PDB file of C-alpha atoms and ligand atoms in Angstrom:
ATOM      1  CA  UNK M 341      89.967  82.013 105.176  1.00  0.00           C
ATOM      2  CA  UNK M 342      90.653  82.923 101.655  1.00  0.00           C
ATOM      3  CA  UNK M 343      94.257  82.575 100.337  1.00  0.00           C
ATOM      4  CA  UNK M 344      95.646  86.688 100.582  1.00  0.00           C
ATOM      5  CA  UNK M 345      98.781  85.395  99.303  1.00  0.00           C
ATOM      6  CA  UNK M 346     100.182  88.268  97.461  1.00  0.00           C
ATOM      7  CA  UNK M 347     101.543  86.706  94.262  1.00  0.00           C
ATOM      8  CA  UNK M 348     103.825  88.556  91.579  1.00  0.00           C
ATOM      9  CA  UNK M 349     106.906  90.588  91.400  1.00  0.00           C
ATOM     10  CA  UNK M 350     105.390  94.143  89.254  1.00  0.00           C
ATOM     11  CA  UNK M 351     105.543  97.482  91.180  1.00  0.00           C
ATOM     12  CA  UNK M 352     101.939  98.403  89.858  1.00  0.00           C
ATOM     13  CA  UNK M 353     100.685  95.342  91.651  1.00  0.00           C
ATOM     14  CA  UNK M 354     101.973  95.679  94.775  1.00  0.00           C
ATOM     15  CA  UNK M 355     100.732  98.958  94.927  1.00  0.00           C
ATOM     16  CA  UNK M 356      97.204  98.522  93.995  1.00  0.00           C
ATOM     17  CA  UNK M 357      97.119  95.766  96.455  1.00  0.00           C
ATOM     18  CA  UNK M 358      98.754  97.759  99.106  1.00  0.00           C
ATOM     19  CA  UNK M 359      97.427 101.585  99.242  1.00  0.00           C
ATOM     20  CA  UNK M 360      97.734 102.141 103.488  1.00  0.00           C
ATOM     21  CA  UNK M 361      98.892 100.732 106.731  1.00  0.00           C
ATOM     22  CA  UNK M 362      95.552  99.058 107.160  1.00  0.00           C
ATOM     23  CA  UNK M 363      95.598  96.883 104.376  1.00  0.00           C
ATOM     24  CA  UNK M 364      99.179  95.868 105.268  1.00  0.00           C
ATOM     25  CA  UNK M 365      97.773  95.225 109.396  1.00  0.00           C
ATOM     26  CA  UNK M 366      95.097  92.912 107.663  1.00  0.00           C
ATOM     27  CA  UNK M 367      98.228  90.982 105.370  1.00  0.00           C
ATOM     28  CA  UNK M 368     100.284  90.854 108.666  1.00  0.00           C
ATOM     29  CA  UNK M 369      96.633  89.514 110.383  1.00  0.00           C
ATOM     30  CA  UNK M 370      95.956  86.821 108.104  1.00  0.00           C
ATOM     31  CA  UNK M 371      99.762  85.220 107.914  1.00  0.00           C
ATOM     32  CA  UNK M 372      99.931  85.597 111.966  1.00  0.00           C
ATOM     33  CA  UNK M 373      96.963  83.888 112.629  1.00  0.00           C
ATOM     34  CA  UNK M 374      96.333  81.827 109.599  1.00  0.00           C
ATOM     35  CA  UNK M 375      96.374  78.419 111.532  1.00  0.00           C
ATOM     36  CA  UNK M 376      94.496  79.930 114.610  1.00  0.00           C
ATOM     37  CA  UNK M 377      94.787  82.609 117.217  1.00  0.00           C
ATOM     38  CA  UNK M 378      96.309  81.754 120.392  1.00  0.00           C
ATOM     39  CA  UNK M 379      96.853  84.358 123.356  1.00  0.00           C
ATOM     40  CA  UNK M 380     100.465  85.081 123.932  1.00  0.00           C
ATOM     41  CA  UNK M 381      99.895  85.457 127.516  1.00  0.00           C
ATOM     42  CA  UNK M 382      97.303  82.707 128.897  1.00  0.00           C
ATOM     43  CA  UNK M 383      96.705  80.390 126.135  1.00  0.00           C
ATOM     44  CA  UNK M 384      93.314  80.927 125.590  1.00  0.00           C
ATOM     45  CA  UNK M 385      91.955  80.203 122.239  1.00  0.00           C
ATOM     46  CA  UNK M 386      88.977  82.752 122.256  1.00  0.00           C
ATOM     47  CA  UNK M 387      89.338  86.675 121.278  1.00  0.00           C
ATOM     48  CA  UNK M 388      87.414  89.441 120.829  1.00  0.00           C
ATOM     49  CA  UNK M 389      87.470  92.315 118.228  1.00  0.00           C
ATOM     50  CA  UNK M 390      90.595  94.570 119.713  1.00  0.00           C
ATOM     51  CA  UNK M 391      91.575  98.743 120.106  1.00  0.00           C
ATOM     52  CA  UNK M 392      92.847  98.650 116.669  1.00  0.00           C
ATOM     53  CA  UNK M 393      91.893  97.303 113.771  1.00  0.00           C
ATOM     54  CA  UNK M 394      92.593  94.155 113.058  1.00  0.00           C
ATOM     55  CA  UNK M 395      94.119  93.160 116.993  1.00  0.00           C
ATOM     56  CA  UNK M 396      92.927  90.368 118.721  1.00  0.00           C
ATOM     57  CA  UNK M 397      91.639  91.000 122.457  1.00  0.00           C
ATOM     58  CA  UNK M 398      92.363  87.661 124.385  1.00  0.00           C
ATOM     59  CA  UNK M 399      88.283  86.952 125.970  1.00  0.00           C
ATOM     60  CA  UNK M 400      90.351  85.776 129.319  1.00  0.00           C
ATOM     61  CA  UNK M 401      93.124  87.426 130.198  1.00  0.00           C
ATOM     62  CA  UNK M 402      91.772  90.930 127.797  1.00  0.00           C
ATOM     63  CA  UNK M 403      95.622  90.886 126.412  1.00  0.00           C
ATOM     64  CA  UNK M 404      95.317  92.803 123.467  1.00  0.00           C
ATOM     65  CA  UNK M 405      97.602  92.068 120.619  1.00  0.00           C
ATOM     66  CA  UNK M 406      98.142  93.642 117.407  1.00  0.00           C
ATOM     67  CA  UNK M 407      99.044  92.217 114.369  1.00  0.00           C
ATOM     68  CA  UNK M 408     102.693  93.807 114.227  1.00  0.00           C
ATOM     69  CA  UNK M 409     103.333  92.696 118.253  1.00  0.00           C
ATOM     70  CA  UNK M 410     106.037  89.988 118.621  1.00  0.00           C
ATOM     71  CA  UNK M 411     106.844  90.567 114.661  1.00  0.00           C
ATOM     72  CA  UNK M 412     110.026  92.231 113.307  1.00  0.00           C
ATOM     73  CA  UNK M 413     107.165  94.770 112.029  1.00  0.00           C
ATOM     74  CA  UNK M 414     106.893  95.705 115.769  1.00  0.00           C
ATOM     75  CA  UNK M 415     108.212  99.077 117.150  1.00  0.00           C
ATOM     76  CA  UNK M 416     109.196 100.042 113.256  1.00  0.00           C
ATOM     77  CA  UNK M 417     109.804 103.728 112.853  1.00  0.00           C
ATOM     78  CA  UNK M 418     108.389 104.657 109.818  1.00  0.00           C
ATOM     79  CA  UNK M 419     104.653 103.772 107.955  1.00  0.00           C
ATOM     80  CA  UNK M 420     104.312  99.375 107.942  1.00  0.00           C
ATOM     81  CA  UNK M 421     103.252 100.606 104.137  1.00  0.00           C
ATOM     82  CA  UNK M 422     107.006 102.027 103.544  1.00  0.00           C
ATOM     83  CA  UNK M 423     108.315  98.787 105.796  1.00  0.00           C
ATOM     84  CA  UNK M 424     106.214  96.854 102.932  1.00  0.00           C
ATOM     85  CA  UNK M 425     107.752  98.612 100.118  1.00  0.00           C
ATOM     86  CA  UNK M 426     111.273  98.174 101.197  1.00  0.00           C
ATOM     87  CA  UNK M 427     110.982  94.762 101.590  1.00  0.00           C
ATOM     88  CA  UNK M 428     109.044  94.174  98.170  1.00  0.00           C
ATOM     89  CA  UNK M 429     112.008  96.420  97.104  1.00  0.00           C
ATOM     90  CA  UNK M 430     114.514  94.016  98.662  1.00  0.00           C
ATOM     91  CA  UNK M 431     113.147  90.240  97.672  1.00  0.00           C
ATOM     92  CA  UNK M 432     112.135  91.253  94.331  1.00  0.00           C
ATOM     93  CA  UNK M 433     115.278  93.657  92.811  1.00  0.00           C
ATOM     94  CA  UNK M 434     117.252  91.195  90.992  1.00  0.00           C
ATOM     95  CA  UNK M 435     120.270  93.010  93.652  1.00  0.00           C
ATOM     96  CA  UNK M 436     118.061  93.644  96.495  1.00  0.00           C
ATOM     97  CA  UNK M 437     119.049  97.313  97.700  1.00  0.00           C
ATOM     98  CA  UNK M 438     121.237  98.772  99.581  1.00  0.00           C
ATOM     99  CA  UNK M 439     120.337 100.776 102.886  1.00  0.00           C
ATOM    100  CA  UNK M 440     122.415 104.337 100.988  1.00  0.00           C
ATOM    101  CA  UNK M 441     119.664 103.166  98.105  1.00  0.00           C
ATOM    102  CA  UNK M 442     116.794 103.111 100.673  1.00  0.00           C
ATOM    103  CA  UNK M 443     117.827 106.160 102.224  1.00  0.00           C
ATOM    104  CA  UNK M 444     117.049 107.809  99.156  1.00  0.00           C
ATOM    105  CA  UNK M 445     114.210 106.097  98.036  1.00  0.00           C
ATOM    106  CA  UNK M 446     111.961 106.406 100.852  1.00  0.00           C
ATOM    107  CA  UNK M 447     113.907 109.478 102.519  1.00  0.00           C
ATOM    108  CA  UNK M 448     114.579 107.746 105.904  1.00  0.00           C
ATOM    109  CA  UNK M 449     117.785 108.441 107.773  1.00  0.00           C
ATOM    110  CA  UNK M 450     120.065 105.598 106.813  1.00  0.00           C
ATOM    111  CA  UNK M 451     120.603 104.441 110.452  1.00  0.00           C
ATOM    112  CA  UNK M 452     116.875 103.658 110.570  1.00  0.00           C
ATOM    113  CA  UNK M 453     117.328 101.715 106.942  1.00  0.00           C
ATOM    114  CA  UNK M 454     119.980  99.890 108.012  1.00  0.00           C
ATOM    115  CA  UNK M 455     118.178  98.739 111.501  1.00  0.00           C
ATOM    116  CA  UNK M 456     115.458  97.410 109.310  1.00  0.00           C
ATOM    117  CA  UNK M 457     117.206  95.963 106.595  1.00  0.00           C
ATOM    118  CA  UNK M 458     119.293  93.715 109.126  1.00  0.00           C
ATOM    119  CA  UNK M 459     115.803  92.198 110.354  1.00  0.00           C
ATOM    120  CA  UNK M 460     115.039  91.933 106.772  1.00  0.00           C
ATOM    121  CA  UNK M 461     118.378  89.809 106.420  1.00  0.00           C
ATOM    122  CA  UNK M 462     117.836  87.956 110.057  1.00  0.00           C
ATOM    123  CA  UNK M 463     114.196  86.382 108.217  1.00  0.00           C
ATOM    124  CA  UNK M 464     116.382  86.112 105.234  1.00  0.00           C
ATOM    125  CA  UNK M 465     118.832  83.286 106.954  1.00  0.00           C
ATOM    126  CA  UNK M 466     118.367  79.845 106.027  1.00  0.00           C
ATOM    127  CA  UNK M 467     116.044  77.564 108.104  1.00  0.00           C
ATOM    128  CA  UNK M 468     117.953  74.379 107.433  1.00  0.00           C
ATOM    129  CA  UNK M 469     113.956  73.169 106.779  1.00  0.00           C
ATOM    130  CA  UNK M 470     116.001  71.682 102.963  1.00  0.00           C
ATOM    131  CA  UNK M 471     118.990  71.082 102.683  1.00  0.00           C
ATOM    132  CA  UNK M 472     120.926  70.468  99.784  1.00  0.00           C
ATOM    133  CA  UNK M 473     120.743  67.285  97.642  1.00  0.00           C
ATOM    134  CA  UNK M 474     122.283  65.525  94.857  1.00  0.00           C
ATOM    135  CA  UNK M 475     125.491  66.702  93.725  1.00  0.00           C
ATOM    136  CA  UNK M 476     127.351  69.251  95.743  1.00  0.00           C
ATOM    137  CA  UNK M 477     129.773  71.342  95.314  1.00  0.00           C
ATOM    138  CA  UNK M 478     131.814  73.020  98.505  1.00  0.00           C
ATOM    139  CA  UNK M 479     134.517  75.503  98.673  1.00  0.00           C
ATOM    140  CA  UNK M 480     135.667  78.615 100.424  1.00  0.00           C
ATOM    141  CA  UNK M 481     137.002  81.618  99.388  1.00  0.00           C
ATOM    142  CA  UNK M 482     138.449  85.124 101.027  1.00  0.00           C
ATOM    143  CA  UNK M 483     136.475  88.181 101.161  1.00  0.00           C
ATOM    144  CA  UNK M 484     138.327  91.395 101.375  1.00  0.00           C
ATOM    145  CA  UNK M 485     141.525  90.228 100.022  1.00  0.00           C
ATOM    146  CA  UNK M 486     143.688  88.650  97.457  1.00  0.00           C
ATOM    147  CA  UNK M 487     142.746  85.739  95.559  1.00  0.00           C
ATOM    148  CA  UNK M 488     145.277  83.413  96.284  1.00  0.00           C
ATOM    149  CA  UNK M 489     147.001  82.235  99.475  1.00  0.00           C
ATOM    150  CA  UNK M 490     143.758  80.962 100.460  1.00  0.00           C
ATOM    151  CA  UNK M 491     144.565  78.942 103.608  1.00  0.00           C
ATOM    152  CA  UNK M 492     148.323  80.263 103.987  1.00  0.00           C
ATOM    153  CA  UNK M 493     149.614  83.193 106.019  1.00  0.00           C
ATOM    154  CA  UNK M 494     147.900  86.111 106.603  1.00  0.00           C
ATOM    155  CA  UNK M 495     144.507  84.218 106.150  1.00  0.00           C
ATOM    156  CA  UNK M 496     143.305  85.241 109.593  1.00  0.00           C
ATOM    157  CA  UNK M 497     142.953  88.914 108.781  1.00  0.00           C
ATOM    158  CA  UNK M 498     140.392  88.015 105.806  1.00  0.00           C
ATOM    159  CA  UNK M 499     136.802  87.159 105.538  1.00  0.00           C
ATOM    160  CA  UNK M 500     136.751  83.221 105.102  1.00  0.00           C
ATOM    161  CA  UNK M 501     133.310  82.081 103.605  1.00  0.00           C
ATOM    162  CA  UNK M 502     132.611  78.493 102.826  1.00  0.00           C
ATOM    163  CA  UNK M 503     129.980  77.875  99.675  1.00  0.00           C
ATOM    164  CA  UNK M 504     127.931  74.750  98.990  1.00  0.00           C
ATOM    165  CA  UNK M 505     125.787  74.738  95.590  1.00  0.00           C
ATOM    166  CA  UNK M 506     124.043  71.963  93.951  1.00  0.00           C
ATOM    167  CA  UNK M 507     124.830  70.909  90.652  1.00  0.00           C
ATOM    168  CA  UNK M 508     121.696  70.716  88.369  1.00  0.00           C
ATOM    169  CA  UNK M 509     121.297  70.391  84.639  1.00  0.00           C
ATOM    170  CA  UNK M 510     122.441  73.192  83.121  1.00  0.00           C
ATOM    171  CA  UNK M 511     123.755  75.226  85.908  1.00  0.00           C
ATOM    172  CA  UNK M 512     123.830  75.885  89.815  1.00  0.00           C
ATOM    173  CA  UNK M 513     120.613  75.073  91.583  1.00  0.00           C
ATOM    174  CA  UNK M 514     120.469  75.996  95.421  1.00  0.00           C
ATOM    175  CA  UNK M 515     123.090  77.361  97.257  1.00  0.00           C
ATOM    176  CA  UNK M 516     123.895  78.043 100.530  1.00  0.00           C
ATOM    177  CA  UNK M 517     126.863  80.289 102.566  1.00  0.00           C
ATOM    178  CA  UNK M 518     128.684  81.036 105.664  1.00  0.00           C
ATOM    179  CA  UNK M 519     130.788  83.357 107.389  1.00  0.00           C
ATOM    180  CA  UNK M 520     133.826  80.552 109.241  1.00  0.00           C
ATOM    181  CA  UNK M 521     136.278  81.666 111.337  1.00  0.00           C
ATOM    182  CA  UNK M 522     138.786  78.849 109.985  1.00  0.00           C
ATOM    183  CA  UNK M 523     138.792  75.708 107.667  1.00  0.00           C
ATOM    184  CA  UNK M 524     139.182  73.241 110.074  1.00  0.00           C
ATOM    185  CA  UNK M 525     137.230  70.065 109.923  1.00  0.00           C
ATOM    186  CA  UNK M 526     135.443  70.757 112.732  1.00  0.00           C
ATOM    187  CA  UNK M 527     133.918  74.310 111.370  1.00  0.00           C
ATOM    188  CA  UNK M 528     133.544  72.997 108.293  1.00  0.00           C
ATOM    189  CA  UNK M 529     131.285  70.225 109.904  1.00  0.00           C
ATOM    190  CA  UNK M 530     129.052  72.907 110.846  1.00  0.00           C
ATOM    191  CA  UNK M 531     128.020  74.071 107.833  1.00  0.00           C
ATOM    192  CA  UNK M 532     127.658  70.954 106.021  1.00  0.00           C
ATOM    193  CA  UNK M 533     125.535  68.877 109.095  1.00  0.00           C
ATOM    194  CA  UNK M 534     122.334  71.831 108.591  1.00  0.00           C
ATOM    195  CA  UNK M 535     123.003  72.435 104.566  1.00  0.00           C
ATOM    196  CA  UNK M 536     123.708  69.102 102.914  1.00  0.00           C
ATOM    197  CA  UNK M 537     122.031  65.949 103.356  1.00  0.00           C
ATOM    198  CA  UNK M 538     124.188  63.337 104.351  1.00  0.00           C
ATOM    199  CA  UNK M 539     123.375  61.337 101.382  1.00  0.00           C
ATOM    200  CA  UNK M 540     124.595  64.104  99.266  1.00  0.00           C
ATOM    201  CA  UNK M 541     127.485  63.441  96.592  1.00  0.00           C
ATOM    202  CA  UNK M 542     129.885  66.178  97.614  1.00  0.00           C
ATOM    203  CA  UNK M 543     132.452  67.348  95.621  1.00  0.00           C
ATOM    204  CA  UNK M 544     135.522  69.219  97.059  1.00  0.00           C
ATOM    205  CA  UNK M 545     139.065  69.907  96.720  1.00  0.00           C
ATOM    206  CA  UNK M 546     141.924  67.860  98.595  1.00  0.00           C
ATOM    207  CA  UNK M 547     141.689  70.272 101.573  1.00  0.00           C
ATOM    208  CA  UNK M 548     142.819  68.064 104.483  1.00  0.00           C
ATOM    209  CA  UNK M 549     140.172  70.173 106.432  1.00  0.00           C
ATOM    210  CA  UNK M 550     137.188  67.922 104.495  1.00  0.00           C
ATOM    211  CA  UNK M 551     138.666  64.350 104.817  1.00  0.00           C
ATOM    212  CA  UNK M 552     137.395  63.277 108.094  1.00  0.00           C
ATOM    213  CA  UNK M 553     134.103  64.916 106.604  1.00  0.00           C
ATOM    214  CA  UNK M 554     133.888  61.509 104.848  1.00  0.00           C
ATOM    215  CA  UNK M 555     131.970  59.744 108.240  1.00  0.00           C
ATOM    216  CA  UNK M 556     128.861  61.482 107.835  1.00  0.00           C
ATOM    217  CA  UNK M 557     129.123  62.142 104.405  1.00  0.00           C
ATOM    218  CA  UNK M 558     130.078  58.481 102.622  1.00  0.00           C
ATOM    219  CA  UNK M 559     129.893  60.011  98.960  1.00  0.00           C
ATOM    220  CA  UNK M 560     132.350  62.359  99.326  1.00  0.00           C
ATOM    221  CA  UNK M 561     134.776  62.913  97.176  1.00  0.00           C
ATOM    222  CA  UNK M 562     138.017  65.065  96.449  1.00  0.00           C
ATOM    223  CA  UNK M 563     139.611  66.062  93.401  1.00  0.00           C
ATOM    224  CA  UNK M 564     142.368  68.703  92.557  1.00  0.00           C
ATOM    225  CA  UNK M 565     141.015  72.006  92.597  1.00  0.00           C
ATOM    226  CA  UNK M 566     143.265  72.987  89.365  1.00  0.00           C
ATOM    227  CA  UNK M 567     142.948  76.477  90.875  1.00  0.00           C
ATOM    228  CA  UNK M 568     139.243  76.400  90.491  1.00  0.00           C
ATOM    229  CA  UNK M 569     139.399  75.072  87.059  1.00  0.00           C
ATOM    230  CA  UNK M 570     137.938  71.842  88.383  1.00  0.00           C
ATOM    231  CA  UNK M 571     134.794  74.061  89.614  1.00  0.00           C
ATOM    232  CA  UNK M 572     133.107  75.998  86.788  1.00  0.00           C
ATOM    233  CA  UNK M 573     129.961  76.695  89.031  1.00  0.00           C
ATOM    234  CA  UNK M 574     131.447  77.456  91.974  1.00  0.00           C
ATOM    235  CA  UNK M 575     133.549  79.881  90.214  1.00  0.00           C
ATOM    236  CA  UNK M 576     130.281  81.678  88.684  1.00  0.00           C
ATOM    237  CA  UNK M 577     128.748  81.558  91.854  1.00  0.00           C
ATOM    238  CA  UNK M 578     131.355  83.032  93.718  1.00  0.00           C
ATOM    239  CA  UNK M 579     132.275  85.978  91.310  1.00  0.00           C
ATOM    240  CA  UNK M 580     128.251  86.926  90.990  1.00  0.00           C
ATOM    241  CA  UNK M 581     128.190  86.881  94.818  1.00  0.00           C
ATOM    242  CA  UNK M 582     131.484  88.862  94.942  1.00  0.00           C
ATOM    243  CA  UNK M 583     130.323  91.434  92.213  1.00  0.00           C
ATOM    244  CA  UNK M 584     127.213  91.806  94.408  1.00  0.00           C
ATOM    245  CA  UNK M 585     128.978  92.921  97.461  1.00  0.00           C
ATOM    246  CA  UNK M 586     131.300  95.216  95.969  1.00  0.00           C
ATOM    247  CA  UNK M 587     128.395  96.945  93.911  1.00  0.00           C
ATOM    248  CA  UNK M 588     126.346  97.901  96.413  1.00  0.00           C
ATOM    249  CA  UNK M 589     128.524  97.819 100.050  1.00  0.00           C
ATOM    250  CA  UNK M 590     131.645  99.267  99.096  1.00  0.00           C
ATOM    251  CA  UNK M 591     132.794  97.886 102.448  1.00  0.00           C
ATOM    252  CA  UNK M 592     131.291  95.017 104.313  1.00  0.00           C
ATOM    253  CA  UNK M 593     132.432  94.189 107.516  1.00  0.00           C
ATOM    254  CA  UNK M 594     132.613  91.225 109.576  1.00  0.00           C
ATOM    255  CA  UNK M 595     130.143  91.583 111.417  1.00  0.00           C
ATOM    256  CA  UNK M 596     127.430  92.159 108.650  1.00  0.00           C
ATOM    257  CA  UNK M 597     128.587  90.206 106.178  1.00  0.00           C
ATOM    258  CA  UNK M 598     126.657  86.966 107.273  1.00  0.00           C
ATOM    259  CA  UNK M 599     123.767  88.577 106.547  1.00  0.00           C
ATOM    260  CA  UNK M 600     124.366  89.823 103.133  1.00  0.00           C
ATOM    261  CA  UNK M 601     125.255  86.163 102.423  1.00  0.00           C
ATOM    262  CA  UNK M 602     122.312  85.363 103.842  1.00  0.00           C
ATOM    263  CA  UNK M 603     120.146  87.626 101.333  1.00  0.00           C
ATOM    264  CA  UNK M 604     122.473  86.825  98.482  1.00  0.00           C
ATOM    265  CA  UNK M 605     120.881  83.632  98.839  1.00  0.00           C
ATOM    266  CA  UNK M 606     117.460  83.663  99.718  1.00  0.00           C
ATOM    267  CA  UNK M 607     117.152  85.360  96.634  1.00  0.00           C
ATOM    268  CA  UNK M 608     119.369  82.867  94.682  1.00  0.00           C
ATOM    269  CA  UNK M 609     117.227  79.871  95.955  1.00  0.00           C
ATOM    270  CA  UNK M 610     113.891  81.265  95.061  1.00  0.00           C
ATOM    271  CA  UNK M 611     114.982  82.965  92.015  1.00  0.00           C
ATOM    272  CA  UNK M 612     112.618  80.537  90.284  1.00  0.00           C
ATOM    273  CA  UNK M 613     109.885  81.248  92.320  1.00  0.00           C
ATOM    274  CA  UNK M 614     110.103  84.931  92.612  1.00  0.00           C
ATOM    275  CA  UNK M 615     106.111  85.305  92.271  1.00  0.00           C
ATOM    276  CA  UNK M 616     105.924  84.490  96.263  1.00  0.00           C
ATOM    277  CA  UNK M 617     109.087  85.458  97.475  1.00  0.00           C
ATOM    278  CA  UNK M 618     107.719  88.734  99.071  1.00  0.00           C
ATOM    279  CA  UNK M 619     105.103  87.222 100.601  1.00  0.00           C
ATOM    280  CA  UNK M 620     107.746  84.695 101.898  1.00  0.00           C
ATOM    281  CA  UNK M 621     109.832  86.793 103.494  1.00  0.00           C
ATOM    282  CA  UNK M 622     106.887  88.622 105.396  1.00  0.00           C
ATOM    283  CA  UNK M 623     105.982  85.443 107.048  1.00  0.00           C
ATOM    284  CA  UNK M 624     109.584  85.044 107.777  1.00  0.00           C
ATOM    285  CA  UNK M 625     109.237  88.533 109.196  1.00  0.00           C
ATOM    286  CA  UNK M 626     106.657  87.627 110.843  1.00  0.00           C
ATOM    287  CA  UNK M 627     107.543  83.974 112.452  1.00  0.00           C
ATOM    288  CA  UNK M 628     111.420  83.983 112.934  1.00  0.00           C
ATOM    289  CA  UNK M 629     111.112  87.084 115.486  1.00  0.00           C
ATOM    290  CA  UNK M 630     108.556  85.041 118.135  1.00  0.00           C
TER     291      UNK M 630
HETATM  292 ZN1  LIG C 902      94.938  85.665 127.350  1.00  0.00          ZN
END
């Protein structure tokens, strides 16, 4: 099969690539059942051409099954071509977009933008496939309220979110977040066992909540947090992903706000690579719904 791989990040591209639902069923075709079709329902390894194009009739059991079946594409409201644009739209803007922004754009009611752009930010979550290496830097901060008092009283009412990035030359490489319910060692162990490699140097502040972190993680170390002056990075990292959220979702709740970490960071971690991230997140869009 040749690679369909759509490559680049230019509007004018994408859309002389993708003119109609058809040629977005044959993109969804070729991801789905790139390493081989299998039937869904029996197993069987032979098909037949299907009712629509591009489905795959199962020669044994006749199960017929279209490219957009078993994929967050599946039961989608609207055109798969205006499903494609918003999430071109959405990995490629250097701020993705937000579902008021969507509305507009493609004139869809927002309810129905907002049901697709949380599947958008479900494929978006990490896969804990790579973790981070290296140096690493962890911290949490409050979303929602004031700056300070960060672990004090009144902390429960706040958004806590806990932030690992990797220290590279020159700057922050990946980065990963999450939505805790409290700083305990125990939470905390959560994040770090799927996001940092054990062998990791990690780099905190004297939290009491990280020491017994120091079993599974024999590098790390704890310095004074000097009020963040001891983190440059994190800092950055934490006021761009701050900025973000109060740009575009003048109120974020609870409930959503994993996910907008979530995208905050897909983007983040491919923002080197942003000639496949499209076509990254379809087969995310694809895969992480089976
Ligand atoms: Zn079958």
């Amino acid at each position: 099969m040749p690679d369909v791989k759509f490559i680049g990040v230019a509007l004018f591209g994408f859309i002389d690539r993708f003119k109609t639902d058809e040629d977005c069923m044959g993109y969804l075709s070729s991801i789905k059942w790139a390493g081989g079709y299998k039937c869904k329902k029996c197993g069987n390894e032979n098909y037949c051409k299907g009712r629509k194009p591009f489905s795959h009739r199962c020669t044994k059991c006749k199960y017929d099954e279209s490219p957009t079946a078993h994929t967050m594409f599946d039961k989608c409201k609207f055109p798969l071509l205006i499903a494609f644009h918003i999430a071109f739209k959405i990995s490629t803007k250097k701020k993705g977009m937000s579902t008021l922004e969507l509305h507009k754009e493609f004139g869809l009611r927002q309810e129905t933008c907002w049901t697709f752009k949380n599947k958008v930010q479900k494929a978006m979550k990490s896969s804990h496939r790579y973790p981070l290496t290296g140096e690493v830097h962890v911290d949490e901060f409050f979303i929602g309220g004031p700056e300070s008092n960060k672990r004090g009283r009144g902390a429960e009412k706040k958004k806590l979110v806990v932030v690992a990035i990797e220290k590279v030359t020159g700057g922050i490489g990946r980065a990963y977040g999450q939505l805790i319910e409290n700083a305990s060692s125990k939470v905390l162990t959560s994040f770090f066992d799927p996001h940092i490699e054990t062998s990791a140097m990690v780099i905190t502040d004297q939290w009491n909540g990280y020491k017994p972190l120091k079993k599974n993680y024999p590098s790390i170390i704890h310095v004074p947090s000097k009020n963040g002056k001891n983190f440059p990075d994190m800092h950055i990292h934490i006021m761009n992903l701050k900025g973000w959220l109060r740009g575009i979702h003048h109120h974020c709740s609870k409930e959503h706000l994993q996910g907008y970490l979530d995208e905050f960071h897909f983007r983040h971690n491919r923002r080197n690579n942003m000639d496949t991230i499209f076509h990254k997140l379809i087969e995310r869009m694809i895969n992480s719904a089976k």
